[in-house]
Short mmCIF file of C-alpha atoms and ligand atoms in Angstrom, two decimals:
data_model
loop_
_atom_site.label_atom_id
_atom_site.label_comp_id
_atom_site.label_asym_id
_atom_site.label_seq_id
_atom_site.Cartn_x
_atom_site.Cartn_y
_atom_site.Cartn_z
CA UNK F 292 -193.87 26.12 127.66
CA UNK F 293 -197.15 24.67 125.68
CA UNK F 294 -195.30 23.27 122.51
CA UNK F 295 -197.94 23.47 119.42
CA UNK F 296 -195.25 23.81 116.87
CA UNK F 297 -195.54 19.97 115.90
CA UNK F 298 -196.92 16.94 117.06
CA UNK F 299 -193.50 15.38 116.19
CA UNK F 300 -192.46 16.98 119.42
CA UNK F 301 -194.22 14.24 121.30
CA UNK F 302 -191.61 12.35 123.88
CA UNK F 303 -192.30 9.01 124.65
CA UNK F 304 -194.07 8.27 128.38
CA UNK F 305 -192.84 6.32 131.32
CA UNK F 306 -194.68 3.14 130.11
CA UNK F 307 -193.84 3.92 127.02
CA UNK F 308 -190.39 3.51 127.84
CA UNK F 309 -190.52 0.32 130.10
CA UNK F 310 -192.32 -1.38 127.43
CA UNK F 311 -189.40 -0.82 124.96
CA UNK F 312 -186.37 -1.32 127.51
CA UNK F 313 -188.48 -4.95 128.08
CA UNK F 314 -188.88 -5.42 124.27
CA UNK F 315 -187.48 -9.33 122.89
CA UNK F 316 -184.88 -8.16 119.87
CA UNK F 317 -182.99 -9.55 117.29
CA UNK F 318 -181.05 -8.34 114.01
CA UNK F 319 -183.84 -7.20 111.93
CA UNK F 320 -181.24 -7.38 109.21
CA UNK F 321 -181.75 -11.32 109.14
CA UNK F 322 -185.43 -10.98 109.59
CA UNK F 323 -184.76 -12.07 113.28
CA UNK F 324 -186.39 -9.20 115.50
CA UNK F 325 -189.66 -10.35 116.71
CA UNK F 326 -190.91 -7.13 117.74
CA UNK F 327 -190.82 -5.69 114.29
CA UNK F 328 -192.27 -8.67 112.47
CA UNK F 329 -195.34 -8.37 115.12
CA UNK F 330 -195.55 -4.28 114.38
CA UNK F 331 -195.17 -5.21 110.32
CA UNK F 332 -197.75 -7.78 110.71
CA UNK F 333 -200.20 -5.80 112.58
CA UNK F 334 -199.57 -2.74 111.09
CA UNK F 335 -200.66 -4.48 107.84
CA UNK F 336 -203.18 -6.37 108.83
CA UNK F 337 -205.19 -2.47 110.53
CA UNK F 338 -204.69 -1.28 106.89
CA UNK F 339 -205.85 -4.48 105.25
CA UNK F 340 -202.41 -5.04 103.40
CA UNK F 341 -200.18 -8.27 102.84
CA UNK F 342 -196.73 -6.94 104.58
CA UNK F 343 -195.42 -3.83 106.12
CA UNK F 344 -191.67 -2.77 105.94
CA UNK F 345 -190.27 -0.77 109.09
CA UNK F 346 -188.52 2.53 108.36
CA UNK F 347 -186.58 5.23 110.26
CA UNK F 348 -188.77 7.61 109.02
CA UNK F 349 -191.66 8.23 107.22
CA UNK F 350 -189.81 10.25 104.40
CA UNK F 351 -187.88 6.97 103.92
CA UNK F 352 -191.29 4.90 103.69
CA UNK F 353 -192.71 7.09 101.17
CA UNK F 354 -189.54 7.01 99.02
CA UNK F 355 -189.95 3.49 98.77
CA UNK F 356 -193.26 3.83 98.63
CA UNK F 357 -193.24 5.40 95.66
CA UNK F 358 -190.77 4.52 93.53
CA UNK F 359 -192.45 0.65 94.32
CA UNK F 360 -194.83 2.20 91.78
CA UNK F 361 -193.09 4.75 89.52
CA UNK F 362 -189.57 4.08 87.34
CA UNK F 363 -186.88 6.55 86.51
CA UNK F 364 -188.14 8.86 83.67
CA UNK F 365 -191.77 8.32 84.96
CA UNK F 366 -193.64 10.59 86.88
CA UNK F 367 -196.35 10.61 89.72
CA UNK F 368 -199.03 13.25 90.15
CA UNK F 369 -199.44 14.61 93.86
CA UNK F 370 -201.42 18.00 94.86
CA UNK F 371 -198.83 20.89 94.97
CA UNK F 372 -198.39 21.17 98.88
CA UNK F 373 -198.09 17.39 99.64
CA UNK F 374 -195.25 16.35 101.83
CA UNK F 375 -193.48 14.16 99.07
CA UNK F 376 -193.35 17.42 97.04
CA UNK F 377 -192.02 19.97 99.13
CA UNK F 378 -190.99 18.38 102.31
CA UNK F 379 -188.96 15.81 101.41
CA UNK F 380 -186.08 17.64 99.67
CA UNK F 381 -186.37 16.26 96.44
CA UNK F 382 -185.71 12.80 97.49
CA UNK F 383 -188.15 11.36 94.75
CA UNK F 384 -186.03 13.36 91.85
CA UNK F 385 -182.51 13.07 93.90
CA UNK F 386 -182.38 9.17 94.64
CA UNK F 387 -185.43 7.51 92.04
CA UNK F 388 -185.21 9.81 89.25
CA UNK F 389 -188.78 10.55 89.56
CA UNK F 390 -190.53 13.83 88.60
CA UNK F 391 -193.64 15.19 89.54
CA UNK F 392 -196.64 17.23 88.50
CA UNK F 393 -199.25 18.61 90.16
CA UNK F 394 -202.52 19.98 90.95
CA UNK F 395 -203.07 23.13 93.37
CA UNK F 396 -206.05 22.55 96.11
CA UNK F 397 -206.06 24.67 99.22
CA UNK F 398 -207.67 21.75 100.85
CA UNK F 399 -204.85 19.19 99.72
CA UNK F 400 -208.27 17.33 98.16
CA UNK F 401 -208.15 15.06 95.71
CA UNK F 402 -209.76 17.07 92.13
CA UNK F 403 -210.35 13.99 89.26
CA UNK F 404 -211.03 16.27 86.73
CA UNK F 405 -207.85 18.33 87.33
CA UNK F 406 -206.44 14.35 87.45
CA UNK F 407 -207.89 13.33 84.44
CA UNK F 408 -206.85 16.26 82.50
CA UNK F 409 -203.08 15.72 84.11
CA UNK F 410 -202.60 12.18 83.65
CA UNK F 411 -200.97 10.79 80.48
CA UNK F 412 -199.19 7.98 80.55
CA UNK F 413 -198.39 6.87 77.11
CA UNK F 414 -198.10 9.88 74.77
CA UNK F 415 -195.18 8.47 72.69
CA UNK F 416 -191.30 9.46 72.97
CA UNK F 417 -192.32 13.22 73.48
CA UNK F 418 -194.08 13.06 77.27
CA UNK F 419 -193.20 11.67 80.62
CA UNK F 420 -195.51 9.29 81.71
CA UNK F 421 -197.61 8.76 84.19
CA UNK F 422 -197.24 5.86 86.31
CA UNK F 423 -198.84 7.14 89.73
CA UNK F 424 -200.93 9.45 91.62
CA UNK F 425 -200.15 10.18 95.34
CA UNK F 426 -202.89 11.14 98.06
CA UNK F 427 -201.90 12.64 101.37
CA UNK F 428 -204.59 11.53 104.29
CA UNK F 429 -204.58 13.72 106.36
CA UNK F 430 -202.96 16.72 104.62
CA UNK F 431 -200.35 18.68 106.53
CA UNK F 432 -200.13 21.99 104.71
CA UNK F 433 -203.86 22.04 104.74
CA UNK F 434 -204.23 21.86 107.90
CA UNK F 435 -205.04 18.62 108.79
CA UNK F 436 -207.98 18.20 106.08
CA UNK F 437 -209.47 14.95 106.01
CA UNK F 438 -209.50 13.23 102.39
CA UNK F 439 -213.25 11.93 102.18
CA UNK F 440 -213.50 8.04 101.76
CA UNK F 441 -215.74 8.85 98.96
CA UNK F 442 -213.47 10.99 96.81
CA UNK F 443 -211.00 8.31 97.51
CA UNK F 444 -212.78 5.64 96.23
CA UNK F 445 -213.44 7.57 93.29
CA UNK F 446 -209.93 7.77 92.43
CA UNK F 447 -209.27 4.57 93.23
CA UNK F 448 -211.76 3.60 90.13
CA UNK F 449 -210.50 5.88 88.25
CA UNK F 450 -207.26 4.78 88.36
CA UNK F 451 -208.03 1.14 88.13
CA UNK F 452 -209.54 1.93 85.05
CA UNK F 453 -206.77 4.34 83.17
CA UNK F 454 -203.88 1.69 84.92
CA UNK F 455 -202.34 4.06 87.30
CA UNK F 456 -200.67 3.02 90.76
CA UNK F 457 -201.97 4.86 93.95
CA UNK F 458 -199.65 5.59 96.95
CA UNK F 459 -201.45 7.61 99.88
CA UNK F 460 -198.64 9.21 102.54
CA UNK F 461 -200.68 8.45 105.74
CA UNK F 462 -198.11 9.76 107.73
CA UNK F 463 -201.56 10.63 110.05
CA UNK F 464 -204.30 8.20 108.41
CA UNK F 465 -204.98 7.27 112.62
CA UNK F 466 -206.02 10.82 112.49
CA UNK F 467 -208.33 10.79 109.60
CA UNK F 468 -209.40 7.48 111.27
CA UNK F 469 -210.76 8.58 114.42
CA UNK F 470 -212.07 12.15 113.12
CA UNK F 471 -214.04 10.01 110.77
CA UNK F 472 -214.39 6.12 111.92
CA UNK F 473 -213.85 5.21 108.73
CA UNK F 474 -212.18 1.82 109.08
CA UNK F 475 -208.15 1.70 108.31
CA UNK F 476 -208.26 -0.79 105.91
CA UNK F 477 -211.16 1.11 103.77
CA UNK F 478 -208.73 3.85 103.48
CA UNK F 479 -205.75 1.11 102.67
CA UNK F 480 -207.96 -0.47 100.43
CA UNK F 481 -207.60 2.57 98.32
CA UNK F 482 -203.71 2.85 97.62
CA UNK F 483 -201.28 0.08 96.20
CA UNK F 484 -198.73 1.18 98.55
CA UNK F 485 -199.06 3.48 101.72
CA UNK F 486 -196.82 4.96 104.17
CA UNK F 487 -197.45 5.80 108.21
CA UNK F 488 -196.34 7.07 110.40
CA UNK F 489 -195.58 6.04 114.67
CA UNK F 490 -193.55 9.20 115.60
CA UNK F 491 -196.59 11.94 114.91
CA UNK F 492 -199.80 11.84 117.15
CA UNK F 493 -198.97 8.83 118.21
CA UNK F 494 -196.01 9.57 120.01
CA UNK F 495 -193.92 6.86 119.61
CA UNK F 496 -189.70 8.62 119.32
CA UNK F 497 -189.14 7.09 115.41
CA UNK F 498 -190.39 4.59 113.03
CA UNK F 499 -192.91 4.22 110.28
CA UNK F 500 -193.75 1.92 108.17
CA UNK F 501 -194.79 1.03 104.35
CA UNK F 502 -197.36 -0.93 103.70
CA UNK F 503 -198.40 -2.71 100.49
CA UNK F 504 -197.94 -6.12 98.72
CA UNK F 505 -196.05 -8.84 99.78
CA UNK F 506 -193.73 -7.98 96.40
CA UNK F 507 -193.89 -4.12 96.79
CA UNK F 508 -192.27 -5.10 100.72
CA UNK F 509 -189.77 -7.44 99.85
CA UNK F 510 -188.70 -5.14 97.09
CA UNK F 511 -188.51 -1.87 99.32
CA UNK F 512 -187.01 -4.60 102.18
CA UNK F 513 -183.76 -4.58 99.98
CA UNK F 514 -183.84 -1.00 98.74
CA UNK F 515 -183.98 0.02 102.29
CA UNK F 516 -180.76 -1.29 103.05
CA UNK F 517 -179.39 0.13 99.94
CA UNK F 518 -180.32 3.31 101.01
CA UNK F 519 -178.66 2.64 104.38
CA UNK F 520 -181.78 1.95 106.78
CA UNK F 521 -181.48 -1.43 107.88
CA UNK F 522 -181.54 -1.28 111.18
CA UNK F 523 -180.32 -4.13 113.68
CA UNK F 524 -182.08 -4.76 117.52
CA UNK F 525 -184.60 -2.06 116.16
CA UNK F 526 -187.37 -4.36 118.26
CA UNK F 527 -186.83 -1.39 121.19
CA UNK F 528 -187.90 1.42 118.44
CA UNK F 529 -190.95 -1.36 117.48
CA UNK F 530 -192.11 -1.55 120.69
CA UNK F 531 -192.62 1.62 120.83
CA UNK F 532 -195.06 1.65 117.97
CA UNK F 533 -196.50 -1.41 119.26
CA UNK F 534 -197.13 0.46 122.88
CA UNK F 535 -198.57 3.93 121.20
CA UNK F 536 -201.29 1.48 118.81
CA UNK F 537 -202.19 -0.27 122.41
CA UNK F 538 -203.15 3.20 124.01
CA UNK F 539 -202.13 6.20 122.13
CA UNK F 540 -204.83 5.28 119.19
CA UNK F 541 -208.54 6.21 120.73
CA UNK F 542 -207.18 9.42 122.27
CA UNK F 543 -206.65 11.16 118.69
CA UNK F 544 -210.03 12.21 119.17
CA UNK F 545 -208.85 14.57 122.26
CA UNK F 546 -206.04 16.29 120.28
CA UNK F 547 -209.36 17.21 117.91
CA UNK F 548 -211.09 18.68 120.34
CA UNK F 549 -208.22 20.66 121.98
CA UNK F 550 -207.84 21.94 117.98
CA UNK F 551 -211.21 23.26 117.81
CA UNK F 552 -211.04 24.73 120.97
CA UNK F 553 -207.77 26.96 119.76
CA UNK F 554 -208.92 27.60 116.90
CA UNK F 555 -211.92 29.34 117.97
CA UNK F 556 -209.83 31.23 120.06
CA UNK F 557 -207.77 32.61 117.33
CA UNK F 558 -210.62 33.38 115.37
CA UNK F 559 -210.76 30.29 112.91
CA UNK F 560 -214.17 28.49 112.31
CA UNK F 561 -213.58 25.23 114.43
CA UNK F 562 -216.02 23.61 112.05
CA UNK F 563 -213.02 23.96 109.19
CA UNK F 564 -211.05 22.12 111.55
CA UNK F 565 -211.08 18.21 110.97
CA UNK F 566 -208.00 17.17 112.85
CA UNK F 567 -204.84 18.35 115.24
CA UNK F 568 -203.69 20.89 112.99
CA UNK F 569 -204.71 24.61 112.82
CA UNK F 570 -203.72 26.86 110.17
CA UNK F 571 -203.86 30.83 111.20
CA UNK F 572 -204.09 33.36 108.72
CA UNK F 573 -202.17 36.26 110.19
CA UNK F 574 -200.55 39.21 108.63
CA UNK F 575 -197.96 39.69 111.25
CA UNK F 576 -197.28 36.07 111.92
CA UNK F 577 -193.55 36.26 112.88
CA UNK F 578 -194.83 38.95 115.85
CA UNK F 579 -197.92 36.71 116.69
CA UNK F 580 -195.15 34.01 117.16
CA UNK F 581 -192.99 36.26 119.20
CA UNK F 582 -196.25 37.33 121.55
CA UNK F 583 -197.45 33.96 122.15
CA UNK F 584 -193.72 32.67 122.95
CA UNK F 585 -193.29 35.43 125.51
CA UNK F 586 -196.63 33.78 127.25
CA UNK F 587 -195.32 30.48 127.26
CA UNK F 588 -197.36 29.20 123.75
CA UNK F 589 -195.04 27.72 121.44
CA UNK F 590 -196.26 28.56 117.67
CA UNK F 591 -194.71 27.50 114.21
CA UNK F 592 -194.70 30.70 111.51
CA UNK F 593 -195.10 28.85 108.41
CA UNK F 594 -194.74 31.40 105.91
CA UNK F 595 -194.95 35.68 106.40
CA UNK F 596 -198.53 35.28 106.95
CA UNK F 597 -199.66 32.11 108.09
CA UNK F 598 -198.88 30.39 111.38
CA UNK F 599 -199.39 26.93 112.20
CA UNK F 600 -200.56 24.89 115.81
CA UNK F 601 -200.59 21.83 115.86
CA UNK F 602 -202.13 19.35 119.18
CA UNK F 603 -200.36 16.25 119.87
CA UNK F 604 -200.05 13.84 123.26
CA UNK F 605 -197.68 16.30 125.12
CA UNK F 606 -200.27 18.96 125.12
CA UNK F 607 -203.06 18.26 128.03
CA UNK F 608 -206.66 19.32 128.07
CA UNK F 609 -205.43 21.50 130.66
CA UNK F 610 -202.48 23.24 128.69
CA UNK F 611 -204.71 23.32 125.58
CA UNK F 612 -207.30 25.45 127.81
CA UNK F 613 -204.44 27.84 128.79
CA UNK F 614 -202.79 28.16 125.39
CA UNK F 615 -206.40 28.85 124.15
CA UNK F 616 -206.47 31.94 126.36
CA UNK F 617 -203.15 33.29 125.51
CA UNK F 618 -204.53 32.99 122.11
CA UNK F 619 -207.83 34.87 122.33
CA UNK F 620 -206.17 37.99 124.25
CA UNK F 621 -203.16 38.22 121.60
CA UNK F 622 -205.61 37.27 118.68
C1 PLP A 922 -194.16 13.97 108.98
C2 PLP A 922 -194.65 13.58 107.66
C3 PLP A 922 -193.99 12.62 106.89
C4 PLP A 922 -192.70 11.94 107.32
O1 PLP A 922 -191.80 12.75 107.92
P1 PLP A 922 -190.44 12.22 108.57
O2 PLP A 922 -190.01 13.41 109.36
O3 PLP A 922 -189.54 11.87 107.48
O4 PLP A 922 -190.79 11.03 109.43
C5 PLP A 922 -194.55 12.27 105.69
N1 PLP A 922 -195.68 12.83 105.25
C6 PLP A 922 -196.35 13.76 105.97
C7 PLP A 922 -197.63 14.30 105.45
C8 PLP A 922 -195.85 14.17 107.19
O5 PLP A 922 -196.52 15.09 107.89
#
C-alpha cells in the first residue's frame, strides 16, 4: 500500500531508531534530560526564540501556546479552518476558557482588513476582547498553502501597533521553509509564541515543541505538567527530533515535488500546490477513495466532496510515480 492519507503516518527509520536507543537521558521532570535541553535549545535558536518547551504533541504546544497569550474571557482570532479551531476539539474553550472568532479564507491566508475590522479588544463590559491573533504556516485544510513572509510581516506591524499577541501553529513551518527559503527565524520573528511540530514531514514518532520567551516557556513548563505532560527519560523521543533536523530537513523539498507530480495527475494545477499536501475536488470522493484503495493508493476523504493526499518520508519517488498513475487512470 502507498499511504497518502497523512504525513503523520511516517515511522521512524533504522538510524532513526539507533540514534534514540543510544540517546543520554534523564528525568526531564527535574530539568535533567540532556537530550531535550539540546532539542529545546536548538529548536529555539532555528526559530530565533529564547527557549523551547517539549510536548507530546503539537495540540498540547499550541494550547500552551496560546493561552501564554490569551486569558479566560478573552478571545483570539484564527482563520475559520485552522487546526486550533476545528482540530483540536475545543481544547482552547474546554481547558483555557478561551473563545474564538474568525475569518473565512479558502487559502487559510492571513486578510488584515477582515483582521482589522474583527479585532476589538477593549470595547467596555459589553465585548470579549481581543488579546491574540493566530496564523497557521503552512495551512492544513488549505492544502498546504504557504503564508507569504510578507503578509506576515504585515500583521506582525499591525499587531504591534493595536497591542495584540501573535501565535503561528507551525506544526509544518520546515515545510513553508524549504518551499520558500525563507529563513526559520524570519518566520519566528513574526509570532510571540509558536508551536512545531517533529512527528509530521519530519518523521520523527512524537514530540513538538513551543517556542517563545524565556517567561512564555517557563510558564507553559509548569502548565504542562498540570495538564499531565511531563514526561520523564523523554531524551529517547528527543533524539528522535534531534536525528529527523540532522537529515530529514533538506529532503522536504522531495515530498514537494512528488505533490506536484500527483496532483497533475488528478487533474489539479501543480502550480496551486506549494507544499506536501493536495486537496482534490471530487464529487464522488468516498468512491474515488474506494478505487484508489483497491489499487494499492491510500487516500483520506475529507468531506463528501473533497479528498485529501498528502506526501511525507514513507512515500518514495518511486511509489509517488506509481500512485501518480493509479491516479490519472481513476481520475
Ligand atoms: C498535526 C497538526 C497539529 C498538531 O497535531 P497533534 O496530532 O496534536 O500533534 C497542529 N497544527 C496543525 C496545523 C497540524 O497539522
Amino acid at each position: 500500500m502507498i499511504d497518502l492519507r497523512s504525513d503523520t503516518l511516517t515511522r521512524p527509520t533504522e538510524e532513526m531508531r539507533r540514534t534514540m536507543a543510544r540517546a543520554e537521558v534523564g528525568d526531564d521532570v527535574y530539568g535533567e534530560d540532556p537530550t531535550v535541553r539540546r532539542l529545546e535549545e536548538r529548536v529555539a535558536g532555528l526559530l530565533g526564540h529564547e527557549a523551547a518547551l517539549f510536548t507530546p504533541t503539537g495540540s498540547m504546544a499550541n494550547v500552551l501556546a496560546v493561552r501564554s497569550l490569551v486569558a479566560p474571557g478573552q478571545e483570539v482570532l484564527c482563520e475559520a479552518s485552522a487546526h486550533i479551531a476545528r482540530a483540536e476539539l475545543g481544547a482552547h474553550g474546554a481547558y483555557s476558557g478561551i473563545t474564538m472568532r474568525t475569518w473565512i479564507h479558502p487559502r487559510g491566508q492571513v486578510d488584515l482588513p477582515v483582521l482589522e475590522t474583527l479585532f476589538a479588544p477593549d470595547m467596555g463590559p459589553f465585548f470579549v476582547a481581543t488579546a491574540a491573533i493566530s496564523v497557521e504556516n503552512t495551512h492544513n485544510f488549505a492544502g498546504g498553502a504557504v503564508l507569504p513572509i510578507e503578509d506576515l510581516r504585515d500583521l506582525r506591524e499591525f499587531a504591534t501597533a493595536v497591542g495584540a499577541r501573535v501565535h503561528m501553529d507551525g506544526a509544518r513551518i520546515w515545510n513553508a521553509h524549504v518551499a520558500t527559503g525563507v529563513p526559520l527565524a524570519e518566520y519566528g520573528a513574526v509570532a510571540d509564541v509558536m508551536a512545531v511540530c517533529l512527528s509530521k514531514g519530519l518523521g520523527a514518532p512524537v514530540g513538538s515543541l513551543l517556542v517563545g520567551s524565556a517567561d512564555a516557556v517557563a510558564e507553559a513548563r509548569i502548565w504542562r505538567k498540570r495538564m499531565g505532560g511531563g514526561m520523564r527519560q523523554v531524551g529517547i523521543l528527543a533524539a528522535a527530533g534531534l536525528h529527523a533536523l540532522d537529515h530529514h530537513l533538506e529532503r522536504l523539498a522531495d515530498d514537494h515535488a512528488h505533490a506536484r507530480l500527483l496532483a497533475e495527475a488528478c487533474g489539479v494545477d501543480p502550480e496551486t500546490v506549494d507544499t506536501n499536501i493536495v486537496v482534490v475536488p471530487r464529487s464522488d470522493a468516498a468512491d474515488f477513495v474506494a478505487a484508489a484503495r483497491e489499487e494499492g493508493v491510500l487516500l483520506a476523504p475529507v468531506g463528501p466532496r473533497t479528498v485529501r493526499l498528502v506526501t511525507h518520508l514513507d512515500v518514495t519517488r518511486d511509489d509517488a510515480t506509481k500512485a501518480a498513475e493509479v491516479l490519472a487512470r481513476l481520475a
